[in-house]
XYZ file of C-alpha atoms in Angstrom:
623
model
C 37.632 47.403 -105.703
C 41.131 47.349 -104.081
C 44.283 47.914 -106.599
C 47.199 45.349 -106.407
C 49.072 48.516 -104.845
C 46.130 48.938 -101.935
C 46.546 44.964 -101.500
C 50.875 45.359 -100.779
C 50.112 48.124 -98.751
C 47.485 45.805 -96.632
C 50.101 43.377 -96.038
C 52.938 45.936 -95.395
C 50.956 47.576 -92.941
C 51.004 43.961 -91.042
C 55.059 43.212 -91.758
C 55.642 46.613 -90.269
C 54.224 46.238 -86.771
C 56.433 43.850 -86.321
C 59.835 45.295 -88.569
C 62.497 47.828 -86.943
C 61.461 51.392 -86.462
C 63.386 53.706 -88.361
C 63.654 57.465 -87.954
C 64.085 60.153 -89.713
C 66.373 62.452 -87.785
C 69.095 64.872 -90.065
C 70.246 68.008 -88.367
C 69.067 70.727 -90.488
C 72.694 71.102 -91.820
C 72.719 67.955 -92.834
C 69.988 68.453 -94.815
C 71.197 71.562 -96.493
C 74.185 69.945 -97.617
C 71.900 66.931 -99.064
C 69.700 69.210 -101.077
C 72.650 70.873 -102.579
C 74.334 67.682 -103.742
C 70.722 66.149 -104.833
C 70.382 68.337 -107.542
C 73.450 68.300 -108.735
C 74.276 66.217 -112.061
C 75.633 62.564 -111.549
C 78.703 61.515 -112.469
C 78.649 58.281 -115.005
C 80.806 55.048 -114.292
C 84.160 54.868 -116.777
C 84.268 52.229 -119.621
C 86.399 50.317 -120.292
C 86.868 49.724 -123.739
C 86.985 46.152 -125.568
C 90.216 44.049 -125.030
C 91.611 47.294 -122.979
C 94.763 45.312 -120.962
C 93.623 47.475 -116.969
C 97.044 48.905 -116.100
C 97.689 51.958 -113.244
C 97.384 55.323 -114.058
C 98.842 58.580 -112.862
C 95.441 60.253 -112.273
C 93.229 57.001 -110.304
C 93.014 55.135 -107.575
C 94.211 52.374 -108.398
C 92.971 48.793 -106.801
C 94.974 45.263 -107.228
C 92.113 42.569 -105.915
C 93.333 39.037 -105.210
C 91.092 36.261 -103.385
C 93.096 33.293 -102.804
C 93.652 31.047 -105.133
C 91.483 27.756 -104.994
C 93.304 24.221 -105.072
C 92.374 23.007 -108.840
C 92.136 19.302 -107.888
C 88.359 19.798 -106.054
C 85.514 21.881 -105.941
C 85.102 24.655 -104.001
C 82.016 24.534 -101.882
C 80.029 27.517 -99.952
C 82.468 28.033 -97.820
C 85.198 28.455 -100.104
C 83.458 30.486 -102.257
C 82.725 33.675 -99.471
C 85.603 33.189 -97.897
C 87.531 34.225 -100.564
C 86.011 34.175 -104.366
C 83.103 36.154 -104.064
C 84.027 38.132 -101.320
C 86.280 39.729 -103.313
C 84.051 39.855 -106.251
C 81.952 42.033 -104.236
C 84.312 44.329 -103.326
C 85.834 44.702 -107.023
C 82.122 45.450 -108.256
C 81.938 48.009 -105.982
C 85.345 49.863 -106.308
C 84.694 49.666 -110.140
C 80.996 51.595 -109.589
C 83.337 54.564 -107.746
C 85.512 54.545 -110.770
C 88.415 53.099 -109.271
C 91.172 52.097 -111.451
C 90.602 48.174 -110.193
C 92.331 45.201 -111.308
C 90.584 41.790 -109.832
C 92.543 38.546 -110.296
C 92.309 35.037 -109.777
C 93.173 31.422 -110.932
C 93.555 27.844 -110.020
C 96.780 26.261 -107.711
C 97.404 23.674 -109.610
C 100.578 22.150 -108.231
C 102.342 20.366 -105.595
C 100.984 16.370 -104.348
C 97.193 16.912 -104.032
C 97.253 17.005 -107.960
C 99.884 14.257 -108.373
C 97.899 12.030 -106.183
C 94.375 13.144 -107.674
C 95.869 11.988 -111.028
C 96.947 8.450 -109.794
C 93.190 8.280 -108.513
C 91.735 9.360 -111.857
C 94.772 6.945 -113.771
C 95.294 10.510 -116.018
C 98.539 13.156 -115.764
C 98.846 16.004 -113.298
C 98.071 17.958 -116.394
C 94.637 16.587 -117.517
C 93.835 16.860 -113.955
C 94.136 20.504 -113.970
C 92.587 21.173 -117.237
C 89.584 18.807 -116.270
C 89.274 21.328 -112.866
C 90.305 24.338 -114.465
C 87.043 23.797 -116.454
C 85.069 22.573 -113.702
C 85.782 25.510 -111.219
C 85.363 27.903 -113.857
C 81.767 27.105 -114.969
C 81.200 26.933 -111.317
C 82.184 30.973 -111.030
C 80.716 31.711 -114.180
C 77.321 30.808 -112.677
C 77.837 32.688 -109.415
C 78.585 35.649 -111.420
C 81.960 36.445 -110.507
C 83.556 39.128 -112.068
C 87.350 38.737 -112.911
C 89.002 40.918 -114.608
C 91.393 37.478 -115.523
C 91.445 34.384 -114.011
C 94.387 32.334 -115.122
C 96.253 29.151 -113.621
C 99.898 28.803 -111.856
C 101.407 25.876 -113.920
C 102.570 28.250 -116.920
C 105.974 29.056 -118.021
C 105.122 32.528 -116.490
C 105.162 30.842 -112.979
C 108.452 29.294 -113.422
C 110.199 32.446 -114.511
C 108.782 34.856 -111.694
C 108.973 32.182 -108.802
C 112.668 31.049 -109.681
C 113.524 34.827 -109.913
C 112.391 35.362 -106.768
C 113.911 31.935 -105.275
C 117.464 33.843 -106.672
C 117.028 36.882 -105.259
C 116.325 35.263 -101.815
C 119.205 32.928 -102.828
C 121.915 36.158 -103.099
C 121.084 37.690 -99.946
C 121.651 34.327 -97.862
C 118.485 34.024 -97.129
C 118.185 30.307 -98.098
C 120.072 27.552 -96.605
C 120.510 23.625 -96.875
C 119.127 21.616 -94.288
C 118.689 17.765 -93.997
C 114.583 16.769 -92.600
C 113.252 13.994 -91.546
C 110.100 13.217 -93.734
C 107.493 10.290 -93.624
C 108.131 7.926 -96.172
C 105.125 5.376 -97.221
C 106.554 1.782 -98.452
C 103.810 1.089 -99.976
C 103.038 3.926 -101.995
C 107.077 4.296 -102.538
C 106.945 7.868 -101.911
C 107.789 10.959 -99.610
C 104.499 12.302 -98.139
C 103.833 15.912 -98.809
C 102.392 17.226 -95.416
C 98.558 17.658 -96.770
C 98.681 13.384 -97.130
C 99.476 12.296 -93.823
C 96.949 12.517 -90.906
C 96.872 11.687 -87.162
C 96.296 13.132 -83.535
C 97.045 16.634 -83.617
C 100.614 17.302 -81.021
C 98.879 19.709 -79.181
C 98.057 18.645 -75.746
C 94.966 21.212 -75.207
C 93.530 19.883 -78.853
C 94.810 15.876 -79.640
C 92.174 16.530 -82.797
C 92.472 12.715 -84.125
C 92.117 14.226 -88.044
C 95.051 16.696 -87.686
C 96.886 17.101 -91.192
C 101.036 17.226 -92.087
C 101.109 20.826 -91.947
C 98.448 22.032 -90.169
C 95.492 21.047 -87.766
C 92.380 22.286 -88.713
C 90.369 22.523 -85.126
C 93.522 24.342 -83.529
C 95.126 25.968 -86.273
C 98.558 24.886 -85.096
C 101.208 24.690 -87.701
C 102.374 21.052 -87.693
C 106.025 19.279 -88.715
C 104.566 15.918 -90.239
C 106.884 14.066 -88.190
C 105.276 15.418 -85.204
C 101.746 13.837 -85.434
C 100.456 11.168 -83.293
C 99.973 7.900 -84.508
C 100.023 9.092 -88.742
C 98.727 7.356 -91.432
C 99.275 7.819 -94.881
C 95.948 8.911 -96.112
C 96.639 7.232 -99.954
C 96.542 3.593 -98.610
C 96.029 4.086 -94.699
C 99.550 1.930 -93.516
C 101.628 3.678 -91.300
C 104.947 5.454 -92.811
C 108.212 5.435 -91.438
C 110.903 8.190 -91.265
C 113.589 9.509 -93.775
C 116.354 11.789 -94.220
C 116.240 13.404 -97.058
C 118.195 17.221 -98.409
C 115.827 20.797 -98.392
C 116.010 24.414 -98.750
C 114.510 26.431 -95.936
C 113.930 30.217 -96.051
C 115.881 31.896 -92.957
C 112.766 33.732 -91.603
C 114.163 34.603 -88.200
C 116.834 37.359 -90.483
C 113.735 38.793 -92.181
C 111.433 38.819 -89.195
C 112.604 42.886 -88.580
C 111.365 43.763 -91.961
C 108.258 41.726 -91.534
C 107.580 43.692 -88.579
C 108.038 46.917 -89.626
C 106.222 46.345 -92.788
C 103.174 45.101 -90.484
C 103.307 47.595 -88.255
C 102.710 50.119 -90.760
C 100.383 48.033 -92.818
C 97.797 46.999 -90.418
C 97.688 50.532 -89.389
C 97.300 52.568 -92.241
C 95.552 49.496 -94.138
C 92.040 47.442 -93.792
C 92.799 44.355 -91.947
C 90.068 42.158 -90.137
C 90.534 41.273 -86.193
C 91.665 38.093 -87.637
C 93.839 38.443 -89.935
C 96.030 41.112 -87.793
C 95.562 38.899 -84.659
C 97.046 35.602 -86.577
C 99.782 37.235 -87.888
C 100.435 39.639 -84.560
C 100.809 36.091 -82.837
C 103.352 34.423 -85.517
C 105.494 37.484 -85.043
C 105.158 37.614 -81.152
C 106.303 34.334 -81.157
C 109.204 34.519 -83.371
C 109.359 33.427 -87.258
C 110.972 30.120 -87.358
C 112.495 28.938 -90.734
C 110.090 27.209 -93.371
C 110.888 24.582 -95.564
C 110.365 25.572 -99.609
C 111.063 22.418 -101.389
C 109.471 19.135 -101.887
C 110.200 15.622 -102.845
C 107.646 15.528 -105.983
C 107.610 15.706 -109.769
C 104.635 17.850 -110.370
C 105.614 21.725 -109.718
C 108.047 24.455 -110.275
C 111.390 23.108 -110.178
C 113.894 24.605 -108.015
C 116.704 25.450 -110.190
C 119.632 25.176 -107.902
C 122.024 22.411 -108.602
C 121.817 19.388 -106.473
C 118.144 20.137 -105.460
C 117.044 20.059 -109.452
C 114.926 16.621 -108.056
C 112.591 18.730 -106.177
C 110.059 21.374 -106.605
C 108.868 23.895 -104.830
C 107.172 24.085 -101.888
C 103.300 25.074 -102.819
C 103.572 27.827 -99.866
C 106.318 29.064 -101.453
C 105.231 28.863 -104.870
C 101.241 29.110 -104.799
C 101.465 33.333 -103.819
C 103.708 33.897 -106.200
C 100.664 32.703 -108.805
C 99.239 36.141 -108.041
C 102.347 37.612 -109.797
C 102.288 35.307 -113.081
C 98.273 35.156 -113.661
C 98.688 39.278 -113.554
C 101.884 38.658 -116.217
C 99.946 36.188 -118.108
C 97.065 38.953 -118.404
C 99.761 41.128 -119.307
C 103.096 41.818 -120.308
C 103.580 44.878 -118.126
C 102.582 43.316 -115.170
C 105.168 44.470 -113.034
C 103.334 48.492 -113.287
C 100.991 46.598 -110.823
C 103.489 44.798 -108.690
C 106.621 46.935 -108.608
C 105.361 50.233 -108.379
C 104.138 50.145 -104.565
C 103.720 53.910 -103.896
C 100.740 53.253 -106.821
C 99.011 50.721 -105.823
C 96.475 49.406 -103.460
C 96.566 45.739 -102.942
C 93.862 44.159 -101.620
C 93.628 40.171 -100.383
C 90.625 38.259 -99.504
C 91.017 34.704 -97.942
C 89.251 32.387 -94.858
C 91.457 32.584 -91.636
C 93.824 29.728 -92.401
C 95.766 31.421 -95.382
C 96.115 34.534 -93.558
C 99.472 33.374 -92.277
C 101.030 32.501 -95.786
C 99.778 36.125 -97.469
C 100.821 37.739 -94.278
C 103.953 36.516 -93.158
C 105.796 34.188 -95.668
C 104.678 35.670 -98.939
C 105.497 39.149 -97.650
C 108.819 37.730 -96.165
C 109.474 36.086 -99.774
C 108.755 40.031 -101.782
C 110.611 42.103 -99.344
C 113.565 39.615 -99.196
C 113.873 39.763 -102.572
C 114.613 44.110 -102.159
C 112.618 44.609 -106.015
C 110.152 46.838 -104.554
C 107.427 44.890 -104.676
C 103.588 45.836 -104.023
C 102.900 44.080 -100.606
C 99.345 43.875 -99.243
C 97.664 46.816 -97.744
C 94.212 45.323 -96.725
C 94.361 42.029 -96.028
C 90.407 40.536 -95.456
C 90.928 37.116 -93.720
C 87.434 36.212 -92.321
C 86.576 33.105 -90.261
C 84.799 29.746 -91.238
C 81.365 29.212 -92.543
C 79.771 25.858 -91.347
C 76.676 23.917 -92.961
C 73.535 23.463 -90.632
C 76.107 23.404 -87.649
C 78.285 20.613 -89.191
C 81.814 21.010 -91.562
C 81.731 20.700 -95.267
C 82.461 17.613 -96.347
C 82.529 16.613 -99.971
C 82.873 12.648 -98.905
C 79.877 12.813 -96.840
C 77.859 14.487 -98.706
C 77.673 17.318 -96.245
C 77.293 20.869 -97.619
C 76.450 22.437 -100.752
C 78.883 22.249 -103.536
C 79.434 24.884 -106.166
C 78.221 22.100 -108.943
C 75.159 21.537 -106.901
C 73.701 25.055 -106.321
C 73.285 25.780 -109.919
C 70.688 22.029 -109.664
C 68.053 23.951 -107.129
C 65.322 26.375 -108.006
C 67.443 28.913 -106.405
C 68.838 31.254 -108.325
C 72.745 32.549 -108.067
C 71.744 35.985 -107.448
C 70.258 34.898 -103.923
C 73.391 32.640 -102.803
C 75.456 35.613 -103.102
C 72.550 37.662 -100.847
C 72.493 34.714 -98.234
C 76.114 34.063 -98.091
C 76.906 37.946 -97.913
C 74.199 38.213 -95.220
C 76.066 35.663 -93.116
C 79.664 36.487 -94.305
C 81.859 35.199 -91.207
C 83.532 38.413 -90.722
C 84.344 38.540 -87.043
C 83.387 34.913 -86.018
C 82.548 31.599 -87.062
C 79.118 31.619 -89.053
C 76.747 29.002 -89.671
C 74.757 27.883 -93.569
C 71.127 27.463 -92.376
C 68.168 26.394 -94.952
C 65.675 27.911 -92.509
C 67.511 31.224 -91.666
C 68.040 31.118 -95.604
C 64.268 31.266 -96.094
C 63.454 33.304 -93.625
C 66.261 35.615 -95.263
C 64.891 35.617 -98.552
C 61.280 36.230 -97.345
C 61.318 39.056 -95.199
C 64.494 41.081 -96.040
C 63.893 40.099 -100.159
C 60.581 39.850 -100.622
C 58.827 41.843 -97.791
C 61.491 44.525 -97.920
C 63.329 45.277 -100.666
C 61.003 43.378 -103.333
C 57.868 45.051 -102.132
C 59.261 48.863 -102.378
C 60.651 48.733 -104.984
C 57.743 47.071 -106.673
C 55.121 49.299 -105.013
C 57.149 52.569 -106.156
C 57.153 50.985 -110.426
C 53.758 50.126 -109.706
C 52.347 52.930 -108.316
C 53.967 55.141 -110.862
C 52.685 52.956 -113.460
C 48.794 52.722 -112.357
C 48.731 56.682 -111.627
C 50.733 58.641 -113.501
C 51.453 56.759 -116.561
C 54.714 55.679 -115.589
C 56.031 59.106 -116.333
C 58.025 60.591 -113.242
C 57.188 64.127 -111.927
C 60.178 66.931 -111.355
C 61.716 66.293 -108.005
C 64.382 68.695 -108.132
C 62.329 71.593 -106.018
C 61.672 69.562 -102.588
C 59.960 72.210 -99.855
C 57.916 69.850 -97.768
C 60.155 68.905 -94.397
C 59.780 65.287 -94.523
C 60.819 64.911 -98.726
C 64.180 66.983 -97.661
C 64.775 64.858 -94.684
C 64.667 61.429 -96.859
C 66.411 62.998 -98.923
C 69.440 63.722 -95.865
C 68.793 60.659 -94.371
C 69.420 58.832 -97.349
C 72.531 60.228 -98.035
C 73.528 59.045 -94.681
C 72.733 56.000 -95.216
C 74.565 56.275 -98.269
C 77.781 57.465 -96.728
C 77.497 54.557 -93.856
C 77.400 52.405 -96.871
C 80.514 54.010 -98.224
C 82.294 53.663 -94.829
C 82.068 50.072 -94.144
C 82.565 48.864 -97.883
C 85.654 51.032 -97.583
C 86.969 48.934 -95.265
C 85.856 45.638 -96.869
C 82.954 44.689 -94.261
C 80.998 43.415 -97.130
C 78.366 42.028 -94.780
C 77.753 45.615 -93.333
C 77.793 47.332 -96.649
C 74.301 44.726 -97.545
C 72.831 45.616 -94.715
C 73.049 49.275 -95.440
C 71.212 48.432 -98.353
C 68.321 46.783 -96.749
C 68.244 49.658 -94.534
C 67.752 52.211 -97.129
C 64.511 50.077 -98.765
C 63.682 50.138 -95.076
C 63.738 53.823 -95.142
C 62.017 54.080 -98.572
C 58.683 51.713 -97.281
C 58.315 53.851 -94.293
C 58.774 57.171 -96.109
C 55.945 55.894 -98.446
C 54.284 55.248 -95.234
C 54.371 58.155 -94.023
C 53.613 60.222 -96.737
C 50.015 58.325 -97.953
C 50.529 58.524 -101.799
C 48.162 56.389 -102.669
C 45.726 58.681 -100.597
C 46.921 62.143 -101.593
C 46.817 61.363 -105.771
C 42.892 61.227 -105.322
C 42.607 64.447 -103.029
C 43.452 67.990 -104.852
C 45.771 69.387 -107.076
C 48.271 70.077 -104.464
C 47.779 66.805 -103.229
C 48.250 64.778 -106.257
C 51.404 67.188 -106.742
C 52.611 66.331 -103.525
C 52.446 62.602 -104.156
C 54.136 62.821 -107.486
C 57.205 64.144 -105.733
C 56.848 61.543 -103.538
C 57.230 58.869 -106.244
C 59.662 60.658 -107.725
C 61.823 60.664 -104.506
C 60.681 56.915 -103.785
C 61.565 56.192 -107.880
C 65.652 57.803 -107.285
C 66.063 55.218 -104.355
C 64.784 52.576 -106.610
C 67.789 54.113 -108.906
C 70.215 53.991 -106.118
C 69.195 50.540 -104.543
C 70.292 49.287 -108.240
C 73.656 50.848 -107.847
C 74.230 49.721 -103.871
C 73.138 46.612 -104.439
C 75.050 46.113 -107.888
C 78.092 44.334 -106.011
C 75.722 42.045 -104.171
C 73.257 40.905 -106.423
C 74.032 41.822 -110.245
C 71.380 39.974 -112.183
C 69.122 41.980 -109.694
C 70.310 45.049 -110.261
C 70.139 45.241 -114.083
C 66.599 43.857 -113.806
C 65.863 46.761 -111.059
C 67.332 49.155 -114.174
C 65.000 47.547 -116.815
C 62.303 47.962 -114.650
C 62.818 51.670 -114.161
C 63.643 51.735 -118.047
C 67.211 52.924 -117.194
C 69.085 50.160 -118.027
C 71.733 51.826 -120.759
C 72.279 54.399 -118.523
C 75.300 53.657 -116.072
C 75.943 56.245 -113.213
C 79.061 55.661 -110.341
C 78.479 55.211 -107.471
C 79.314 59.060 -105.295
C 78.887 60.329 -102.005
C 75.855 61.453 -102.428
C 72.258 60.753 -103.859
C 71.350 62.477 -106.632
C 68.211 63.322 -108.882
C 68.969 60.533 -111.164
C 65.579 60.407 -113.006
C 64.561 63.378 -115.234
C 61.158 65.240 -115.104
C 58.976 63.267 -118.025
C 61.218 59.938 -117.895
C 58.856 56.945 -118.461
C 59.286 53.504 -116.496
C 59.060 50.006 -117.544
C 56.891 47.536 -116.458
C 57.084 46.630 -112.795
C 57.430 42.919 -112.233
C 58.213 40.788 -108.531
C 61.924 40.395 -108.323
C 61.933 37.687 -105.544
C 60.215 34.631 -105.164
C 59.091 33.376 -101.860
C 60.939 30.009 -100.629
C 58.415 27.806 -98.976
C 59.327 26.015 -96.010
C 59.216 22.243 -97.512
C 61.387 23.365 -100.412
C 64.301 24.390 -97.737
C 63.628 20.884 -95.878
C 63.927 19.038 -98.870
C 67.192 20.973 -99.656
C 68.003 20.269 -96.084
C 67.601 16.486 -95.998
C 69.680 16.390 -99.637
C 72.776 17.925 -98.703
C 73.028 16.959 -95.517
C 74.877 13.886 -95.886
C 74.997 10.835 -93.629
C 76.149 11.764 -90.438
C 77.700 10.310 -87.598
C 76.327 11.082 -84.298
C-alpha cells in the first residue's frame, strides 16, 4: 500500500516536469568554505527585554525604519499597505533576525483639511475623527501582522514643539519669507481650499487628466499650484471657487538647493535607493528647487508661531515628516540619540513613488536648513503603484480590497503579505490579480514550499521516529554540494534584502525549497531507508540535511510570512529556540532531536473562491 509520503512524491514527480530546473553547481572551494561554516555553532537572535525603550549603541548596527505615514481620515487599502507599511515591516523583521540594533516607526497624519472636512462629513471634531481612525487603521495592521516597534500619531504636543523648533531654526537663517498667494476660495463652503479639495483638468498639455488634484496630478505626477487647474471645482459641494489673496510663509528652496545636492549626491551613492526614488528626485533638482509654500488657511494643525501668521497652520508637507521625529520622542525621551547623531545611524524610508519627493527633497531641505545635525535618509525605498485587476483603487466604487475587508475572506493575513511581496512594484507599475493570486498560492505555496517541507517532517516522522540523524560528517558529493549551494542561495538572499528588494529576497526563498525538493529528488530517500545499512544511513543524512533547510526556510521566510514561520518551528519542535539569521547555513538540529507532528501549512484556493472574491471587490465600473 502506498504511504502519504509515496503519494506527494507521485504528484511532485508530475509538478516537476513542468517546474524550473535547478542545478547544483559550487566550485569545490565553495564548498569547502560551506562545510567549514556548517558545522560551526549558530549564533542566537538578541532579546530584547520587556518595556526595554530601543536606543543606539556604540557596538551595533544600528537601523531607524520609517514607512510613510498613512493619512488617519481613511483606510489604507492594498496598495497602501506594500507600498509603504508592510514593506517596511519586512525589512525591520529581517534586520532584527541579523541582530541589528533596529528601531521601526510609524503613526497616523492626522492633520491639515482632509480631517477638518472628514469631521464636517461625520458632524464630530477633527479630534474624534482621528481617534475613531487611529483605532480603525490600527486593528487593520494588527491583523496584517505588522511589527512596530511604536506606532504613535502627529497631533501631540510633541509635534508642536519639534516642528515649531525646526520652523525657527529655518526662520534665523532667512530661509523663510512672506509672500502674498492667490488661493481658491469656495462661497459656499466659506472657506480657503487646501490643495487636496479642489479638482479639475490637469495644466499639463501632454496629460489634461480631467481628475487632477490642488497639488498634484495623479496620472502625470506634476506638482500643481491650485490656481493653475482647468476648469476646478471644489470637491466639498462641486460649485466653482473663485480667487483670493491671502498672506503665507514659503521656504526659500532655491538657497538650500546646494546642500540638497551635495547631500544627494553622496546619499544615493553610498545608500539603497530604488530607480525611482533617485530618478524623481534627480529630476526636481535638475530642474531647479522652486520655493514651497508651508502654511495654510485652516484651524486643525500645528500652528505656526510667528506673529501675524498665528491664524494659520502648517503646511501638512511641512509638518507631516517632521511626525517621524515626535512619534520617535513620544516613544522616548532621548529621541534625539536616533535623530541627531547621524554618523550612528542608518535611516531607512519606505514609501509609493509620489512621497518620494517630500522625504527626498523638502524634508531633507527642512533638517539640513535647520544646521542641528540631523539623521537624513540613507536608503530611501520609493516603489511604484500597485493596481487592482488592471483598474485604480477606489474606496467610492467599491474597487479594490480594503484593509477592513481582507481580514472578512477565508484568506488568511499570512498569504496577503506572500502575494503582495510576490508582486511588490519595485521597478514598475504592478497589477492585484485574484487569478495570478491563486495560481501564486498553489504552485509556489502549496506545490513548493508546503510540500517539502511537509514531505521532510513527514518522512522523518514515518521512518525514523521523528528523531534526526547526525549530519555534521557529510562525505557523499551531492550532501556537500546542497550544502554550498545553499549557502549561496543564502548569501543571494542576504544581498538583495540588503538593499531592500524585498520582492527578490522571497523569491530566494522559494528558490531554496526549490533546491530542497530536487535534492530529495535526487537522492531517493524514501528508496534507500529500505535497502542496507549504509543505505538507510545515507538517507538519514539526507533528512537531516533536508530537516536544517526546513530550519532555515523558517528563519528566511520569518520577515515574509510570520505566523508561517513559527508554525514551520512547532512543526520541527524548535519553536523556543531562536537563532539569527548569518551568512551561512548551519547544522541547526542536533543528532537525537525529535520533531513535531507534520501538518499542511497551505491551503489550496480553488478557482470559484478567487471569482467570487473577484466579482465582490470589483466595484461598479465604468466602461
Amino acid at each position: 500500500m502506498a504511504t502519504s509520503n509515496d503519494l506527494n512524491l507521485q504528484n511532485l514527480k508530475v509538478e516537476e516536469a513542468m517546474a524550473e530546473k535547478l542545478h547544483f553547481d559550487r566550485t569545490p572551494e565553495e564548498v569547502e568554505k560551506a562545510l567549514n561554516e556548517w558545522v560551526k555553532k549558530p549564533l542566537l537572535a538578541n532579546q530584547k527585554k520587556p518595556d526595554e525603550k530601543i536606543l543606539p549603541k556604540s557596538d551595533a548596527r544600528n537601523i531607524l525604519i520609517t514607512s510613510a505615514l498613512p493619512y488617519v481620515n481613511n483606510v489604507p487599502h492594498l496598495g497602501n499597505l506594500i507600498g509603504a507599511l508592510l514593506s517596511a515591516d519586512v525589512f525591520a523583521r529581517y534586520c532584527r533576525l541579523r541582530n541589528y540594533n533596529t528601531l521601526y516607526i510609524c503613526g497616523t497624519d492626522e492633520y491639515g483639511t482632509a480631517t477638518e472636512t472628514k469631521a464636517l462629513q461625520e458632524k464630530c471634531t477633527p479630534r474624534q475623527i482621528c481617534d475613531k481612525y487611529y483605532d480603525i487603521h490600527t486593528k487593520i495592521y494588527k491583523w496584517f501582522q505588522l511589527d512596530f516597534d511604536y506606532f504613535g500619531r502627529t497631533s501631540t504636543q510633541k509635534q508642536t514643539e519639534i516642528c515649531q523648533d525646526i520652523f525657527w531654526k529655518l526662520h534665523k537663517r532667512d530661509l523663510v519669507f512672506k509672500d502674498i498667494v492667490e488661493q481658491l476660495y469656495c462661497d459656499t463652503c466659506q472657506r480657503f481650499l487646501a490643495d487636496q479639495y479642489v479638482a479639475g483638468t490637469c495644466p499639463n498639455p501632454a496629460c489634461k487628466y480631467n481628475d487632477a488634484r490642488g497639488d498634484q496630478c495623479d496620472k502625470c505626477g506634476k506638482l500643481i499650484n491650485t490656481i493653475e487647474l482647468v476648469e476646478p471645482k471644489c470637491r466639498i459641494c462641486r460649485n466653482t471657487p473663485q480667487i483670493k489673496k491671502s498672506d503665507h510663509l514659503f521656504l526659500d528652496l532655491p538657497k538650500l538647493q546646494p546642500d540638497v545636492r551635495s547631500w544627494f549626491d553622496k546619499s544615493s551613492k553610498t545608500g539603497h535607493w530604488t530607480n525611482t526614488a533617485s530618478s524623481i528626485t534627480e529630476a526636481w533638482l535638475n530642474e531647479g528647487l522652486k520655493p514651497r509654500c508651508i502654511t495654510r488657511d485652516l484651524k486643525w494643525g500645528t500652528q505656526v508661531p510667528l506673529e501675524g501668521y498665528t491664524d494659520k497652520v502648517f503646511y501638512v508637507w511641512f509638518d507631516a515628516p517632521i511626525g517621524y521625529l515626535s512619534i520617535t520622542a513620544n516613544y522616548t525621551d532621548n529621541w534625539e540619540q536616533w535623530w541627531q547623531q547621524p554618523d550612528k545611524v542608518e535611516l531607512f524610508q519606505f514609501m509609493a513613488k509620489d512621497n518620494v519627493p517630500f522625504h527626498a527633497v523638502i524634508f531633507p531641505s527642512c533638517l539640513l536648513g535647520s544646521q542641528d545635525t540631523f539623521t537624513v535618509v540613507n536608503h530611501l525605498s520609493g516603489i511604484d503603484y500597485l493596481n487592482y485587476e488592471g483598474a485604480k483603487f477606489s474606496k467610492s466604487r467599491g474597487i479594490g480590497v480594503f484593509g477592513d475587508h481582507a481580514q472578512d475572506t477565508e484568506i488568511p493575513s499570512d498569504i496577503w503579505r506572500f502575494y503582495l511581496l510576490y508582486i511588490r512594484p519595485e521597478t514598475t507599475d504592478s497589477n492585484f490579480s485574484w487569478t495570478d493570486l491563486m495560481l501564486k498560492n498553489n504552485s509556489e505555496l502549496v506545490n513548493n514550499l508546503g510540500n517539502f517541507i511537509n514531505r521532510a517532517i513527514t518522512f522523518c516522522e514515518e521512518n525514523f521516529a521523528g528523531k534526526i540523524g547526525n549530519a555534521t560528517k557529510l562525505e557523499t558529493p551531492l550532501d556537500q554540494l546542497f550544502v554550498a549551494q545553499i549557502t549561496n542561495e543564502l548569501n543571494a538572499y542576504l544581498e538583495v534584502m540588503e538593499k531592500t528588494r524585498l520582492r527578490d529576497g522571497l523569491k530566494c526563498v522559494l528558490r531554496m525549497s526549490r533546491f530542497g525538493n530536487q535534492y530529495l529528488q535526487m537522492k531517493e530517500p524514501w528508496i534507500k531507508c529500505k535497502g542496507s545499512d549504509a543505505d538507510r544511513a545515507d538517507a538519514e543524512i539526507s533528512i537531516a540535511l533536508a530537516l536544517n533547510l526546513v530550519y532555515l526556510l523558517s528563519l528566511v521566510l520569518q520577515p515574509f510570512m510570520p505566523t508561517t514561520s513559527n508554525e514551520i518551528r512547532e512543526q520541527l519542535n524548535m519553536k523556543e529556540s531562536n537563532h539569527a539569521l548569518e551568512n551561512a547555513f548551519h547544522c541547526y538540529l542536533p543528532a537525537g532531536h525529535t520533531v513535531g507532528q507534520a501538518r499542511p501549512l497551505f491551503k489550496r484556493i480553488k478557482s470559484d473562491l478567487a471569482e467570487q472574491y473577484r466579482k465582490r471587490f470589483g466595484g461598479q465600473r465604468r466602461f
